[in-house]
mmCIF file of C-alpha atoms in Angstrom:
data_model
loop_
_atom_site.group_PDB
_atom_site.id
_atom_site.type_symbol
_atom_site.label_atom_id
_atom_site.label_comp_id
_atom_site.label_asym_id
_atom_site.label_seq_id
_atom_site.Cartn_x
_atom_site.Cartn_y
_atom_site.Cartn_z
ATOM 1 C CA UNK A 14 22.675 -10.060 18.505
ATOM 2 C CA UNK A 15 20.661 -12.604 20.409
ATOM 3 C CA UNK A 16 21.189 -16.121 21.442
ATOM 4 C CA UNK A 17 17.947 -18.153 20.327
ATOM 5 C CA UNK A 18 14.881 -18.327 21.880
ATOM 6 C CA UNK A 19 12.458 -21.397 22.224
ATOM 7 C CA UNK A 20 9.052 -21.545 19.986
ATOM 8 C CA UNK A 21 6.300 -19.890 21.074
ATOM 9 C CA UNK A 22 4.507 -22.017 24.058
ATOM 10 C CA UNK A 23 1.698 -21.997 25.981
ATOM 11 C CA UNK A 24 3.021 -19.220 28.886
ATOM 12 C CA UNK A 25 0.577 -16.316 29.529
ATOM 13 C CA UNK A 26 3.552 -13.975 30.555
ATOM 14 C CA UNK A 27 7.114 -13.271 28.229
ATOM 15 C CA UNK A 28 10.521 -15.286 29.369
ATOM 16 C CA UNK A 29 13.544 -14.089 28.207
ATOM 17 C CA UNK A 30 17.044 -16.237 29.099
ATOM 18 C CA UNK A 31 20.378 -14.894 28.853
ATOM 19 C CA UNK A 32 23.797 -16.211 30.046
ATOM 20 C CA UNK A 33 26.801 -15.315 31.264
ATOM 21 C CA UNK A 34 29.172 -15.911 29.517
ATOM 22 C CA UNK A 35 27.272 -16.890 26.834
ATOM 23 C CA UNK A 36 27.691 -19.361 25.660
ATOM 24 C CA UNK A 37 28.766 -21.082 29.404
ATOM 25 C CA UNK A 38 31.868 -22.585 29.468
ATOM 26 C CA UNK A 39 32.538 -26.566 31.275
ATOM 27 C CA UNK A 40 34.247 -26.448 34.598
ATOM 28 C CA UNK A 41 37.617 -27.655 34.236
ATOM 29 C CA UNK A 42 40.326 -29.148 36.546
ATOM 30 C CA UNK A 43 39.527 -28.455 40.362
ATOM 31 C CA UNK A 44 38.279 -24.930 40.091
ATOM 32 C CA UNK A 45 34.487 -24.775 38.774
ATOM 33 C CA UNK A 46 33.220 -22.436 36.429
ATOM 34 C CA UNK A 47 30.515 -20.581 36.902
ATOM 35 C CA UNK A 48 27.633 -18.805 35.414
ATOM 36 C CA UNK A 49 24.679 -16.902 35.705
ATOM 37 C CA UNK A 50 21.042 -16.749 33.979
ATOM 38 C CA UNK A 51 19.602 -13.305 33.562
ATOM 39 C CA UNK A 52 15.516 -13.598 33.451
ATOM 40 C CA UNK A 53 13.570 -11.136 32.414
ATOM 41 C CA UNK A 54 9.350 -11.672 32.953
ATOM 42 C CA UNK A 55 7.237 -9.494 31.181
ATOM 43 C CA UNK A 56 3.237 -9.342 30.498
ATOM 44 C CA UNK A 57 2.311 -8.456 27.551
ATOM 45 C CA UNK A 58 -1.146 -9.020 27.712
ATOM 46 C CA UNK A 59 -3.573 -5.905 28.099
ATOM 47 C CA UNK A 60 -4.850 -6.868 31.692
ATOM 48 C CA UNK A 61 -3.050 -7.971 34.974
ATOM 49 C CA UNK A 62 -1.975 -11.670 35.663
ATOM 50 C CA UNK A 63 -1.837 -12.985 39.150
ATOM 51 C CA UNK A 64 0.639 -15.593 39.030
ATOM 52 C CA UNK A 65 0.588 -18.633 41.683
ATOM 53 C CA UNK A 66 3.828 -19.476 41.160
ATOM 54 C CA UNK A 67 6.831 -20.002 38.362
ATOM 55 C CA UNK A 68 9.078 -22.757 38.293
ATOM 56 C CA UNK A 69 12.741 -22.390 36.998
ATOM 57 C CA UNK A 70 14.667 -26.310 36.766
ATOM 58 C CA UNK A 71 17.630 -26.904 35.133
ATOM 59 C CA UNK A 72 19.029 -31.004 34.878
ATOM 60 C CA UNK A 73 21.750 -31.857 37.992
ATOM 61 C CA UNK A 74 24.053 -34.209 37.550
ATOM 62 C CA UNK A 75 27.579 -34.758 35.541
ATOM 63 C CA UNK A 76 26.316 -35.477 31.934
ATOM 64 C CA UNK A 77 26.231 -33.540 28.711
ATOM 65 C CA UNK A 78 22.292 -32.971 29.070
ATOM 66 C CA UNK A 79 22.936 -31.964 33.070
ATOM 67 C CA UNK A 80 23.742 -28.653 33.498
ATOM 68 C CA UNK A 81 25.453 -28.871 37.433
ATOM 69 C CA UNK A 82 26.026 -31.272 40.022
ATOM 70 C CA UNK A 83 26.326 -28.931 42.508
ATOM 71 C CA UNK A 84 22.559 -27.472 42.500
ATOM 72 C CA UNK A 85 23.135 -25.353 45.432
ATOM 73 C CA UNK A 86 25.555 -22.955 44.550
ATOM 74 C CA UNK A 87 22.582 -21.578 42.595
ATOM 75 C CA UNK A 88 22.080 -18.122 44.147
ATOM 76 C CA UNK A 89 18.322 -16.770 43.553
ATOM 77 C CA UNK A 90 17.597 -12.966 43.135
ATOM 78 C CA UNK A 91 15.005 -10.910 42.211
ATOM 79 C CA UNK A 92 15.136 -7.146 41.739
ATOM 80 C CA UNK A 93 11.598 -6.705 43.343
ATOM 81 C CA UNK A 94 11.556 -8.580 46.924
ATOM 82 C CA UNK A 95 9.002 -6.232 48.112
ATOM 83 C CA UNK A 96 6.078 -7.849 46.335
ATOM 84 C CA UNK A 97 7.962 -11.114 45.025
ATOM 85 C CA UNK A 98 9.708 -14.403 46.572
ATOM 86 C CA UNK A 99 12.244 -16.071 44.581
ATOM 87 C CA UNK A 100 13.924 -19.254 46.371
ATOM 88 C CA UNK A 101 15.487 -22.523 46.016
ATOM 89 C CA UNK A 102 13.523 -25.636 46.490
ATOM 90 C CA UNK A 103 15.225 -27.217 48.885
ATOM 91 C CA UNK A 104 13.211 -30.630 48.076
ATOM 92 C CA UNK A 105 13.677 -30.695 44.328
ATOM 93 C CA UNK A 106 17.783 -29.826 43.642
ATOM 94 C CA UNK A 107 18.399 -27.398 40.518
ATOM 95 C CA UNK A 108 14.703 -25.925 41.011
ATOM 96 C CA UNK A 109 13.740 -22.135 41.809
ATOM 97 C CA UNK A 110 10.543 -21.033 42.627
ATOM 98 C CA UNK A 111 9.427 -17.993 41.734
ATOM 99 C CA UNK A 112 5.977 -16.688 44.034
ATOM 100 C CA UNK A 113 4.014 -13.005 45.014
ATOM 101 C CA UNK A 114 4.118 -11.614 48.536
ATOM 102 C CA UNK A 115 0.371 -10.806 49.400
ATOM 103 C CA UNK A 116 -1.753 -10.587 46.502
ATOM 104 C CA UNK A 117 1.112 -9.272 43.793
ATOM 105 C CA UNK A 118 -0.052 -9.239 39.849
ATOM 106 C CA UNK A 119 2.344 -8.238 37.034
ATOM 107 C CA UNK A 120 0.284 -5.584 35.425
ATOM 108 C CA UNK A 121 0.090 -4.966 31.602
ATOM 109 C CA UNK A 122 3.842 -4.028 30.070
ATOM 110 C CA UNK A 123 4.976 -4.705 33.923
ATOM 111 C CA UNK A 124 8.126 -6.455 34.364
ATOM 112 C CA UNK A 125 10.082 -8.823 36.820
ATOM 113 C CA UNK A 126 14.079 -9.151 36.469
ATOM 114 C CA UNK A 127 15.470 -12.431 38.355
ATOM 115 C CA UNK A 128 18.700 -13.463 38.169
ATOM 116 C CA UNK A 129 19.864 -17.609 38.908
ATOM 117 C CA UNK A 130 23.776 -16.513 40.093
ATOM 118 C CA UNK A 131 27.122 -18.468 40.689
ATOM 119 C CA UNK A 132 25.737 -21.870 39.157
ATOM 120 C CA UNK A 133 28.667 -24.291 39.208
ATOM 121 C CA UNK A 134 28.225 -25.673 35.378
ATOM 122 C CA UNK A 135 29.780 -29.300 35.180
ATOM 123 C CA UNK A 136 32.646 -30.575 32.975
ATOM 124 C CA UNK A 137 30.525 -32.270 30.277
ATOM 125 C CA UNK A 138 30.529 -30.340 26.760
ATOM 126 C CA UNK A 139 26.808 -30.391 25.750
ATOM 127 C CA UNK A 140 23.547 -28.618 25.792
ATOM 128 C CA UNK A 141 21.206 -28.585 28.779
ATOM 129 C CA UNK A 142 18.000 -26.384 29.414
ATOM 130 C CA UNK A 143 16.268 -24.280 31.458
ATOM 131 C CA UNK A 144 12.652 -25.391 31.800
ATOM 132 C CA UNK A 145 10.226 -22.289 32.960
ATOM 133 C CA UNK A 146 6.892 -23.682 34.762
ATOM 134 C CA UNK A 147 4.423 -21.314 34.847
ATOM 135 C CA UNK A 148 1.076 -21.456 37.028
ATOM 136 C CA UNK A 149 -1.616 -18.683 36.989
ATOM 137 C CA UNK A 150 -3.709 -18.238 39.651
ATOM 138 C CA UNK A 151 -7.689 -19.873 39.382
ATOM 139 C CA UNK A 152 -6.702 -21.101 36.203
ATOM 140 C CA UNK A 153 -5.877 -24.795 37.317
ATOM 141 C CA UNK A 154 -3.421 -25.367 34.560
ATOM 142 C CA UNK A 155 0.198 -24.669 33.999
ATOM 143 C CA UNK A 156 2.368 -23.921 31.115
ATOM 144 C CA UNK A 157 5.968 -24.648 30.131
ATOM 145 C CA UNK A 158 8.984 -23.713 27.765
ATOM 146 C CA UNK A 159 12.242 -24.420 27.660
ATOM 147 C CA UNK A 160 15.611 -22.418 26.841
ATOM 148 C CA UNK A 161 18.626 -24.236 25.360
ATOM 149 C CA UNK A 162 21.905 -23.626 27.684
ATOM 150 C CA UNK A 163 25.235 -24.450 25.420
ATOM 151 C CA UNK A 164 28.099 -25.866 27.287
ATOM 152 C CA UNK A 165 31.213 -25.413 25.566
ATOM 153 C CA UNK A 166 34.738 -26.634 25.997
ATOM 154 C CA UNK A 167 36.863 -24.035 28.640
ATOM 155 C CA UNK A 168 38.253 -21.683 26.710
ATOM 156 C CA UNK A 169 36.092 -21.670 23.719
ATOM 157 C CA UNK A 170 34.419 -18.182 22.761
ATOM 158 C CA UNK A 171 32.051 -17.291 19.931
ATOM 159 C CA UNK A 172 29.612 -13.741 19.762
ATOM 160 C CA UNK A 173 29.357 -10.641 18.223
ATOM 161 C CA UNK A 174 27.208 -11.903 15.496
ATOM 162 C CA UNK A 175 25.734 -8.308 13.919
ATOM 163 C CA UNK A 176 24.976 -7.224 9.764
ATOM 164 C CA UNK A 177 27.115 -4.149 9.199
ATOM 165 C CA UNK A 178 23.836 -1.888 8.123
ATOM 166 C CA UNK A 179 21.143 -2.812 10.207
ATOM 167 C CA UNK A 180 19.123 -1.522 7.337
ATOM 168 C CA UNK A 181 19.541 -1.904 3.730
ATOM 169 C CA UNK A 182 17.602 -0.941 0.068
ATOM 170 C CA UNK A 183 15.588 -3.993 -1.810
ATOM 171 C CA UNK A 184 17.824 -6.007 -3.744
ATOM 172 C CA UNK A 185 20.663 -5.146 -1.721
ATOM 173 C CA UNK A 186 22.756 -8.006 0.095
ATOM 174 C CA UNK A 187 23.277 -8.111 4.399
ATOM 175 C CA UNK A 188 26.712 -7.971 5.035
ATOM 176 C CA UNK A 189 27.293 -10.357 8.588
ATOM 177 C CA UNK A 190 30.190 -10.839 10.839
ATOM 178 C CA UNK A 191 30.771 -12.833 13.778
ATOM 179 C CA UNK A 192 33.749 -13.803 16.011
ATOM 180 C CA UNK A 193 34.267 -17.534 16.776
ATOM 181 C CA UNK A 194 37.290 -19.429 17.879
ATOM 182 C CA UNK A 195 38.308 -22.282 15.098
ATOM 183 C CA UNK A 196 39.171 -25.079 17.027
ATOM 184 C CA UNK A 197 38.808 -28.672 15.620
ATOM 185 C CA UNK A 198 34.975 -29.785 16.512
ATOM 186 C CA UNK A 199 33.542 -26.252 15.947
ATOM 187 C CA UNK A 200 30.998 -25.860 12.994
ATOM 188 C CA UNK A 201 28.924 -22.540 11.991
ATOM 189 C CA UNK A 202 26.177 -22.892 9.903
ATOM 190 C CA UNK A 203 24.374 -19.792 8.526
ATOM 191 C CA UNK A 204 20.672 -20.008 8.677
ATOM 192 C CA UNK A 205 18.536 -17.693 6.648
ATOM 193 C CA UNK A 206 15.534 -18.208 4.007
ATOM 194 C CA UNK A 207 17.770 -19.912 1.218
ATOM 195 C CA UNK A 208 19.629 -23.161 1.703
ATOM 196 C CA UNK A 209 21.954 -22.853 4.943
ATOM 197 C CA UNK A 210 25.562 -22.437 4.185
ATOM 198 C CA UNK A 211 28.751 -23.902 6.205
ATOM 199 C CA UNK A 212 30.771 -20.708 7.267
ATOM 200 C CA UNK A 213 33.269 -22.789 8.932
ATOM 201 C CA UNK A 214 36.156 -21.433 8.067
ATOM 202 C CA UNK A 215 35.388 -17.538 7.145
ATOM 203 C CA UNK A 216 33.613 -14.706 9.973
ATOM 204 C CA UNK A 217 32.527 -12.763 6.970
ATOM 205 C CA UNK A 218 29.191 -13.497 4.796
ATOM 206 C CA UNK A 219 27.146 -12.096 2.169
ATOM 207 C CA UNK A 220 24.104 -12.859 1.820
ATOM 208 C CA UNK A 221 21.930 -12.763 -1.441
ATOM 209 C CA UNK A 222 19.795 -9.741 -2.228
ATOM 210 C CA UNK A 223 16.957 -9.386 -0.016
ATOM 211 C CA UNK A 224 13.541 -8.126 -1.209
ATOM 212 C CA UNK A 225 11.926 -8.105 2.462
ATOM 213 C CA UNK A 226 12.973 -7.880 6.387
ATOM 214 C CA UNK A 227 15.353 -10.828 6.972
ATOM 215 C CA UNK A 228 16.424 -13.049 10.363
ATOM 216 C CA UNK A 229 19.227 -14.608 10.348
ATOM 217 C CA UNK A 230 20.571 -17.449 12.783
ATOM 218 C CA UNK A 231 24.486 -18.668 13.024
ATOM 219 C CA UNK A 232 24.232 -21.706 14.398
ATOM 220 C CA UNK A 233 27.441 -23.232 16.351
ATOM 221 C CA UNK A 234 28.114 -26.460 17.127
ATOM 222 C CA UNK A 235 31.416 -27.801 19.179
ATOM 223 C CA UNK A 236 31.841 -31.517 19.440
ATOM 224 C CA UNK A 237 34.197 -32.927 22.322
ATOM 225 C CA UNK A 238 34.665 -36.257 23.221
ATOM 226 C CA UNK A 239 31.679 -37.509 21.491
ATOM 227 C CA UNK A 240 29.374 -34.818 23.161
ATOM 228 C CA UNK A 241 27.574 -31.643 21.034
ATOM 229 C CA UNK A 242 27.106 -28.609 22.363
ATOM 230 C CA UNK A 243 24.795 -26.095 19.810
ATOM 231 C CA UNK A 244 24.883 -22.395 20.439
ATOM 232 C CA UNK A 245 22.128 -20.504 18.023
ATOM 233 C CA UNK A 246 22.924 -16.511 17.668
ATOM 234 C CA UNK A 247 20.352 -14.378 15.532
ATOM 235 C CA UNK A 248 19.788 -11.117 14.381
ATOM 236 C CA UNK A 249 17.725 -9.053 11.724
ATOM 237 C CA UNK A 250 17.821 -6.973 8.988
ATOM 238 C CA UNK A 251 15.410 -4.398 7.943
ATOM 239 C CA UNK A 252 14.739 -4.033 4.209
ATOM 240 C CA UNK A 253 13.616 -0.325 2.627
ATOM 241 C CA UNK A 254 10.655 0.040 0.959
ATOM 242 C CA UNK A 255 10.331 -3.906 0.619
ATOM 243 C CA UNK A 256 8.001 -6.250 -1.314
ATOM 244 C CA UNK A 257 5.080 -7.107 0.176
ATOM 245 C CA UNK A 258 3.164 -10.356 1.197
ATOM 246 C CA UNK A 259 -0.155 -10.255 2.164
ATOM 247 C CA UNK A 260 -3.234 -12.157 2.908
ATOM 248 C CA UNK A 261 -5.990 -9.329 3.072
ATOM 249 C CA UNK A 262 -5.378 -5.727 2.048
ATOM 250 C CA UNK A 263 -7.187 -2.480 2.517
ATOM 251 C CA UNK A 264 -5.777 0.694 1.283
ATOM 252 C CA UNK A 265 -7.504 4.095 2.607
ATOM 253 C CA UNK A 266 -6.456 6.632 0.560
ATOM 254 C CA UNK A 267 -4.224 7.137 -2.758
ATOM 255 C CA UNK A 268 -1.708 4.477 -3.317
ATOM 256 C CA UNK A 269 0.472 3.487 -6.162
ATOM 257 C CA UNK A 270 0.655 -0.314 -7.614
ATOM 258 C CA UNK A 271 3.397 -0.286 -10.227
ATOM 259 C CA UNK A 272 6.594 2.173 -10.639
ATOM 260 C CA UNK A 273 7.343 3.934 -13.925
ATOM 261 C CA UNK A 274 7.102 1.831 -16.903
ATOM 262 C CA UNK A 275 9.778 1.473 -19.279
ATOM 263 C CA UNK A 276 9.829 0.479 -23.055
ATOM 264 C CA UNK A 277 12.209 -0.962 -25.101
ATOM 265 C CA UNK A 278 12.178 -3.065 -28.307
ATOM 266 C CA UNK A 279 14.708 -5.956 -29.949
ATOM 267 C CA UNK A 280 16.224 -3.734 -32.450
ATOM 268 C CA UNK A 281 17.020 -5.818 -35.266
ATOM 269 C CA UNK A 282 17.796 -8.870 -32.879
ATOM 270 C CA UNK A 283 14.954 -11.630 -33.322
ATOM 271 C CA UNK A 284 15.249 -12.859 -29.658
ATOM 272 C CA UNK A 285 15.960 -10.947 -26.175
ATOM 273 C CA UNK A 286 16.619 -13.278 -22.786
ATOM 274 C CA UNK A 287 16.067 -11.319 -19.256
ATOM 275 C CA UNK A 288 15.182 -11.765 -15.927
ATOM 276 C CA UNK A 289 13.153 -10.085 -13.436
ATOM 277 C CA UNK A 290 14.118 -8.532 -10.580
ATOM 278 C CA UNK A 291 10.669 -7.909 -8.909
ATOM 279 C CA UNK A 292 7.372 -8.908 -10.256
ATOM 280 C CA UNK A 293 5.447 -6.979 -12.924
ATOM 281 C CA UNK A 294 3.838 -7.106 -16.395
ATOM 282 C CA UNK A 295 5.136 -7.340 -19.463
ATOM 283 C CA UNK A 296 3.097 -5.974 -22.386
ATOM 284 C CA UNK A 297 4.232 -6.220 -26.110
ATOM 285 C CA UNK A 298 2.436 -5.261 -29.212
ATOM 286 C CA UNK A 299 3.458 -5.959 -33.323
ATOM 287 C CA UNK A 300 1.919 -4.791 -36.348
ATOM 288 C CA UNK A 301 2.560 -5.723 -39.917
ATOM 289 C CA UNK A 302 3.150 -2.991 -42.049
ATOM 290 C CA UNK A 303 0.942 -4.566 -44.773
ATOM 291 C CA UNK A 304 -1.779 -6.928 -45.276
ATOM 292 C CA UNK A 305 -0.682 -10.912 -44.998
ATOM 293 C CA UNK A 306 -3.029 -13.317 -46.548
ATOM 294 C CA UNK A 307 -3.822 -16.412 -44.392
ATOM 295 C CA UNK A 308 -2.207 -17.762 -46.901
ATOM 296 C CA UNK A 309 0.773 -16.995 -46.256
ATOM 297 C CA UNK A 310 2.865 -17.896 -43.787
ATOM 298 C CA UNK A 311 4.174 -17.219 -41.424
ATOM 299 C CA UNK A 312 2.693 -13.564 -40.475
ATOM 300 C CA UNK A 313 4.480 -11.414 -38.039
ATOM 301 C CA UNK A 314 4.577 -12.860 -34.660
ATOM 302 C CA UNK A 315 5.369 -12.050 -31.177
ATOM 303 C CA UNK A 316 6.379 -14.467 -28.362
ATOM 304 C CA UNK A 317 7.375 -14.095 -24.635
ATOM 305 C CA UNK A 318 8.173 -16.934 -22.663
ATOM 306 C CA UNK A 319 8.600 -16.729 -18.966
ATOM 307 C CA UNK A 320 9.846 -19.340 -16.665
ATOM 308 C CA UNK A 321 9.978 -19.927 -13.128
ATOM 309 C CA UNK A 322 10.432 -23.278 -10.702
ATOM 310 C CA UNK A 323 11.547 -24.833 -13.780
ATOM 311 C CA UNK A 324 7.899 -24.035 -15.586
ATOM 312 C CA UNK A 325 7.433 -22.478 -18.962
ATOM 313 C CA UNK A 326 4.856 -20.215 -19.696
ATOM 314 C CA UNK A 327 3.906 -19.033 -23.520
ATOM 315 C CA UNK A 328 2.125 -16.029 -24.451
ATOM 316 C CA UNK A 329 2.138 -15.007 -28.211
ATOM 317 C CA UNK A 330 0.304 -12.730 -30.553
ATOM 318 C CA UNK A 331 0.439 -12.528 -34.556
ATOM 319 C CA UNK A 332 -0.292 -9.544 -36.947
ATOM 320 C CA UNK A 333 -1.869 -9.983 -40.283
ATOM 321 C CA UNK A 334 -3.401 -6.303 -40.438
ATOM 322 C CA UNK A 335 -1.301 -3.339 -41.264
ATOM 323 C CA UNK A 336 -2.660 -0.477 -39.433
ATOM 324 C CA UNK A 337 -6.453 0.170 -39.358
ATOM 325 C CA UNK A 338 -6.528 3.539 -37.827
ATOM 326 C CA UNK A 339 -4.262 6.044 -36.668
ATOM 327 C CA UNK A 340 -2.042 4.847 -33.616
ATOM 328 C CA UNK A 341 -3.367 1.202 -34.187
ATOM 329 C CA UNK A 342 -0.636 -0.319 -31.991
ATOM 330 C CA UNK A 343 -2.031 -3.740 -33.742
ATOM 331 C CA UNK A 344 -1.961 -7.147 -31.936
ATOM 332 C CA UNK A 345 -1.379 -7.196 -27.780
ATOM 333 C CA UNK A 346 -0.304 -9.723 -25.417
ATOM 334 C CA UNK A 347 0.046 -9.460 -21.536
ATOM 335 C CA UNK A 348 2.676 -11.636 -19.410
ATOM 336 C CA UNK A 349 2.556 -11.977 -16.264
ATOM 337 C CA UNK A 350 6.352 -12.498 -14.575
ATOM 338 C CA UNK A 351 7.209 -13.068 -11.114
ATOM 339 C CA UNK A 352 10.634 -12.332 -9.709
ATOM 340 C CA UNK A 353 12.812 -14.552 -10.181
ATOM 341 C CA UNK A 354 11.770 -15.007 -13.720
ATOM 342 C CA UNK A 355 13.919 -15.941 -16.875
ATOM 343 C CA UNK A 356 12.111 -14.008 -19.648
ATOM 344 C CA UNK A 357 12.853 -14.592 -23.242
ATOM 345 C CA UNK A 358 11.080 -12.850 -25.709
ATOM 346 C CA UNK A 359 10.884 -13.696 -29.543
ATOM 347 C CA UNK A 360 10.108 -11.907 -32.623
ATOM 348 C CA UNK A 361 9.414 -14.238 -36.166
ATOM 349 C CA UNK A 362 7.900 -13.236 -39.760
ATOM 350 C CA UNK A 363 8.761 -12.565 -43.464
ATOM 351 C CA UNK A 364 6.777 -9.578 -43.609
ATOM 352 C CA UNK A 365 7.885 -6.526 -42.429
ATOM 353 C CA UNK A 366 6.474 -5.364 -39.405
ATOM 354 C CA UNK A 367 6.931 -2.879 -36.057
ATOM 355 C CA UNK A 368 6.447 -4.319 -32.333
ATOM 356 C CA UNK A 369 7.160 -2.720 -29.048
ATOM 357 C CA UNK A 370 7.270 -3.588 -24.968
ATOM 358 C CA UNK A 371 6.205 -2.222 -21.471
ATOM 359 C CA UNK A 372 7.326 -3.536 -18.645
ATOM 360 C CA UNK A 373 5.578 -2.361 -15.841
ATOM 361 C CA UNK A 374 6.776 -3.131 -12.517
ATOM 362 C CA UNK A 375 5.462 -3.761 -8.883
ATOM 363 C CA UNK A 376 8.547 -3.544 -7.241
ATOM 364 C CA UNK A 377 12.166 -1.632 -7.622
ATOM 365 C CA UNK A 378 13.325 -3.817 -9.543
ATOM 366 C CA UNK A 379 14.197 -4.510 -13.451
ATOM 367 C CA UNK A 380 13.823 -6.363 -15.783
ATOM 368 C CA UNK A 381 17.568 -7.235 -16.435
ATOM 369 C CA UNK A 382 18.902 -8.061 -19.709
ATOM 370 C CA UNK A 383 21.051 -11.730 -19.552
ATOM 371 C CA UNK A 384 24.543 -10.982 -21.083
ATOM 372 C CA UNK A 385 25.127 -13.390 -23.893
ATOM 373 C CA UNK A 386 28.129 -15.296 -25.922
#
């Protein structure tokens, strides 16, 4: 479990915020809480990066967006004071500057850990920042991000936010759990790719089967006298032997599109309603066991529908020919079914006839038959 980290910005070098506690809790009565953000500064570029100077500012004053109004009981530290200078600046309260000794580069995979210690957090429930200010050397410009800080009510705890199998097979559900205090004013909302849900009131979930690697995000919010505070914990699972989406894709070597076919027919039903559980092809065939005249009608027939987002797609074949030549499987259709897909395939015709189906996967999955009356 993580708390949530900003977008992506425009910083050359990695920033990683955590708090402690986490989330931090408002000062309350004459004794002030404290807290501490652990920074970690890493390069993952593949050359060296000579920083000028890094800028860590959090809001002063006693609001909800303010994270302290006592700025200097920030202690900085920095686990490399050989090569690196990390201080408060004195001139701009709630503002750490972060600079090299001599002519100090963080080299590639190189790291820095700093630590901002004993900040006195306010008594305002809300969410403040960190904003990281970052200014590399010769290049003129500087970048910045910002990490959300979530100050809660005193008292108020929340964590622990893990799936019990950090790895599960395709189709299978993530099982989550969290721990969370339920005091009036405190909302979780799971975020995940379906519709979020409010988990309010449970510290269990289930999600729905998952066909690829999923992140999930449990969102808190506490409300206190008007003021929000929003705490964001993720975490991922890993799906085996997943279904794939890709842009461009070259294969070197043997490789195998679909899994084992399977056949089946409708028996003496005249209609058959499934759905898929991965995507695939579905391939039917029927033959009339004698000749039909166009003039009659109808002939044997064949028809599979598929439909997805609410869009129905028909493929059907008809047989007027009995068979023309040993193994004649007669007339063919291919349907092409995404997962997802309901499926209904139906058979029609006076004259007797035969009529079989492949479906031939691309993924685990099935092609499920839909339980009726």
């Amino acid at each position: 479990m993580r708390p949530r980290r900003p977008g992506r910005g425009a910083l050359v070098l990695t920033y990683d915020v955590v708090s402690d506690p986490a989330p931090l809790q408002v000062s309350q009565g004459s004794t002030p809480r404290t807290a501490t953000l652990r920074i970690t500064v890493t390069n993952h570029q593949q050359h060296a990066v000579r920083l000028q100077s890094v800028r860590f500012s959090f809001p002063v004053g006693t609001g909800p967006g303010d994270l302290s109004n006592n700025p200097g009981s920030a202690e900085p530290q920095a686990d490399d004071i050989k090569f690196w200078r990390f201080e408060l600046d004195e001139e701009v309260p709630g503002s750490a500057v972060l600079t090299p000794k001599r002519s100090a580069t963080v080299t590639p995979g190189g790291q820095l850990e700093l630590t901002l210690a004993h900040i006195e957090v306010n008594g305002a429930v809300g969410t403040s920042r960190l904003t990281v200010e970052e200014r590399i050397e010769g290049s003129g410009e500087s970048g910045e991000e910002e990490w959300p800080l979530a100050k809660v009510p005193a008292g108020f705890t929340t964590g622990d936010f893990r799936p019990h199998r950090i790895l599960v097979r395709s189709g299978t559900p993530a099982e989550l759990t969290w721990r969370g205090d339920p005091r009036p004013g405190a909302v979780y909302t799971m975020l995940h790719d379906g519709e979020p849900r409010d988990v309010t009131n449970v510290r269990y979930w289930q999600s729905p089967p998952l066909h690829r690697d999923t992140a999930f995000a449990l969102v808190v919010e506490v409300t206190e006298g008007g003021n929000t505070a929003e705490y964001a914990m993720t975490t991922v699972v890993t799906v085996a032997r997943p279904d794939l989406v890709v842009n461009d894709l070259t294969v070197h070597g043997n490789t195998v599109l679909t899994h084992t076919p399977s056949e089946f027919t409708l028996g003496d039903a005249t209609e058959l309603s499934c759905t898929a559980e991965t995507d695939g092809f579905l391939v039917g065939h029927v033959r009339a066991e004698r000749e039909v005249p166009d003039t009659e009608d109808p002939a044997p027939a064949l028809t599979v529908t598929v439909t997805a987002g609410g869009t129905g797609h028909v493929t059907s074949v008809q047989s007027r020919l009995a068979e023309r030549a040993p193994g004649d499987p007669g007339s063919r259709l291919t349907a092409v079914v995404p997962r997802g897909a309901t499926v209904t395939v139906t058979r029609a015709g006076i004259t007797p006839s035969t009529h079989g189906l492949t479906w031939l996967p691309f993924g685990t999955g099935e092609l499920k038959q839909v339980a009726t009356g």
